[in-house]
Short mmCIF file of C-alpha atoms in Angstrom, two decimals:
data_model
loop_
_atom_site.label_atom_id
_atom_site.label_comp_id
_atom_site.label_asym_id
_atom_site.label_seq_id
_atom_site.Cartn_x
_atom_site.Cartn_y
_atom_site.Cartn_z
CA MET A 256 0.00 0.00 0.00
CA GLY A 257 2.74 2.48 0.94
CA ASN A 258 4.55 1.80 -2.31
CA SER A 259 1.51 2.60 -4.48
CA THR A 260 0.99 5.88 -2.60
CA ASN A 261 4.62 6.86 -3.25
CA GLN A 262 4.25 5.93 -6.91
CA HIS A 263 1.09 8.05 -7.18
CA SER A 264 2.77 11.12 -5.67
CA THR A 265 5.79 10.64 -7.97
CA ASP A 266 3.50 10.47 -11.01
CA GLN A 267 1.76 13.68 -9.93
CA HIS A 268 5.11 15.42 -9.51
CA LEU A 269 6.24 14.34 -12.99
CA ALA A 270 2.95 15.39 -14.52
CA GLN A 271 3.29 18.93 -13.14
CA PRO A 272 6.94 19.92 -13.64
CA GLY A 273 6.31 23.62 -12.96
CA GLN A 274 5.28 22.83 -9.38
CA GLY A 275 8.69 23.02 -7.74
CA GLY A 276 10.72 20.85 -10.12
CA GLN A 277 12.56 21.50 -13.32
CA ALA A 278 10.65 20.99 -16.56
CA HIS A 279 12.18 18.31 -18.72
CA GLY A 280 12.06 18.35 -22.49
CA SER A 281 10.52 15.77 -24.71
CA VAL A 282 12.50 13.33 -26.79
CA LYS A 283 11.58 15.41 -29.84
CA GLU A 284 13.27 18.48 -28.30
CA TYR A 285 16.39 16.51 -27.42
CA VAL A 286 16.61 15.08 -30.95
CA ARG A 287 16.16 18.55 -32.48
CA GLY A 288 18.91 19.87 -30.21
CA LEU A 289 21.17 16.98 -31.16
CA VAL A 290 20.56 17.56 -34.89
CA PHE A 291 21.26 21.29 -34.54
CA SER A 292 24.43 20.53 -32.55
CA ILE A 293 25.67 18.09 -35.17
CA ILE A 294 25.01 20.57 -37.99
CA LEU A 295 26.72 23.37 -36.07
CA THR A 296 29.75 21.11 -35.62
CA ILE A 297 29.96 19.61 -39.13
CA VAL A 298 29.69 22.86 -41.12
CA PRO A 299 32.81 24.57 -39.68
CA PHE A 300 34.69 21.25 -39.68
CA ALA A 301 33.87 20.72 -43.37
CA MET A 302 34.92 24.29 -44.19
CA VAL A 303 38.30 23.78 -42.53
CA MET A 304 38.87 20.38 -44.14
CA ALA A 305 37.86 21.62 -47.61
CA GLY A 306 39.78 24.90 -47.24
CA VAL A 307 36.77 27.00 -48.24
CA GLY A 308 37.38 30.75 -47.90
CA SER A 309 40.15 32.74 -46.30
CA THR A 310 41.53 32.05 -42.84
CA GLN A 311 39.79 35.11 -41.36
CA PHE A 312 36.46 34.04 -42.85
CA ILE A 313 36.79 30.51 -41.46
CA ILE A 314 37.70 31.87 -38.01
CA GLY A 315 34.65 34.14 -38.14
CA VAL A 316 32.39 31.25 -39.13
CA ILE A 317 33.82 29.07 -36.36
CA MET A 318 33.18 31.80 -33.78
CA VAL A 319 29.61 32.44 -34.96
CA PHE A 320 28.83 28.72 -35.02
CA ALA A 321 30.38 28.31 -31.55
CA VAL A 322 28.07 30.98 -30.12
CA ALA A 323 25.12 29.34 -31.89
CA GLN A 324 26.20 26.00 -30.41
CA ILE A 325 26.18 27.52 -26.91
CA LEU A 326 22.67 28.87 -27.48
CA VAL A 327 21.44 25.49 -28.76
CA GLN A 328 22.89 23.77 -25.69
CA LEU A 329 21.27 26.29 -23.34
CA VAL A 330 17.83 26.15 -24.96
CA PHE A 331 17.45 22.50 -25.94
CA PHE A 332 19.43 20.72 -23.22
CA LEU A 333 19.38 23.08 -20.23
CA HIS A 334 15.83 24.28 -21.02
CA MET A 335 16.59 27.96 -20.51
CA ASN A 336 13.87 30.32 -21.65
CA THR A 337 12.60 33.83 -20.98
CA SER A 338 10.13 32.92 -18.24
CA SER A 339 10.34 34.80 -14.95
CA GLU A 340 11.39 31.57 -13.18
CA GLN A 341 14.48 31.39 -15.39
CA MET A 342 15.48 35.08 -15.06
CA TRP A 343 18.59 34.48 -12.92
CA ASN A 344 19.71 31.61 -15.14
CA THR A 345 19.18 33.73 -18.25
CA SER A 346 21.04 36.73 -16.79
CA SER A 347 23.97 34.58 -15.74
CA ALA A 348 24.03 32.95 -19.20
CA VAL A 349 24.12 36.37 -20.88
CA PHE A 350 26.97 37.38 -18.55
CA VAL A 351 28.90 34.20 -19.42
CA VAL A 352 28.39 34.78 -23.15
CA VAL A 353 29.66 38.36 -22.83
CA ILE A 354 32.73 37.28 -20.83
CA VAL A 355 33.52 34.42 -23.25
CA SER A 356 33.14 36.81 -26.20
CA ILE A 357 35.51 39.32 -24.61
CA ILE A 358 38.06 36.57 -23.95
CA LEU A 359 37.80 35.13 -27.48
CA ILE A 360 37.93 38.46 -29.31
CA GLY A 361 40.66 39.79 -27.01
CA SER A 362 42.76 36.65 -27.43
CA LEU A 363 42.46 36.76 -31.22
CA TRP A 364 43.28 40.47 -31.23
CA ILE A 365 46.34 40.02 -29.02
CA MET A 366 47.62 37.05 -31.04
CA ASP A 367 47.15 38.94 -34.31
CA HIS A 368 49.07 41.95 -33.00
CA LEU A 369 51.81 39.73 -31.57
CA ASN A 370 52.13 37.98 -34.92
CA HIS A 371 52.29 41.32 -36.74
CA ASN A 372 54.90 42.74 -34.34
CA MET A 373 57.07 39.61 -34.52
CA LEU A 374 57.13 39.69 -38.33
CA MET A 375 58.12 43.39 -38.62
CA GLY A 376 61.82 42.57 -38.44
CA HIS A 377 61.71 40.16 -41.40
#
């Protein structure tokens, strides 16, 4: 008897994910996220392997696809959205994206200038 009561309360909790628990996505959402992730990985990889475009263009594409990959991971796998319950998660995610962007762009800028300054003597 006690086991069936526990099973019933567990079923109610799963049926109403907004009531104190995290909402979980459907298999369809996970598959869509997986497909988007695979596409966002294969396109830049194929561009590098095929040598399509200039180096700067490929680096730009890789950076844009990396940001898109982060967004896909956040939306489809971590279930982040714009609801008021997710506001702190969303704000911290925006902060992380800004910090990562600053680090990436700054690192590329510094390396480019170092490369330029090292080659001036040749």
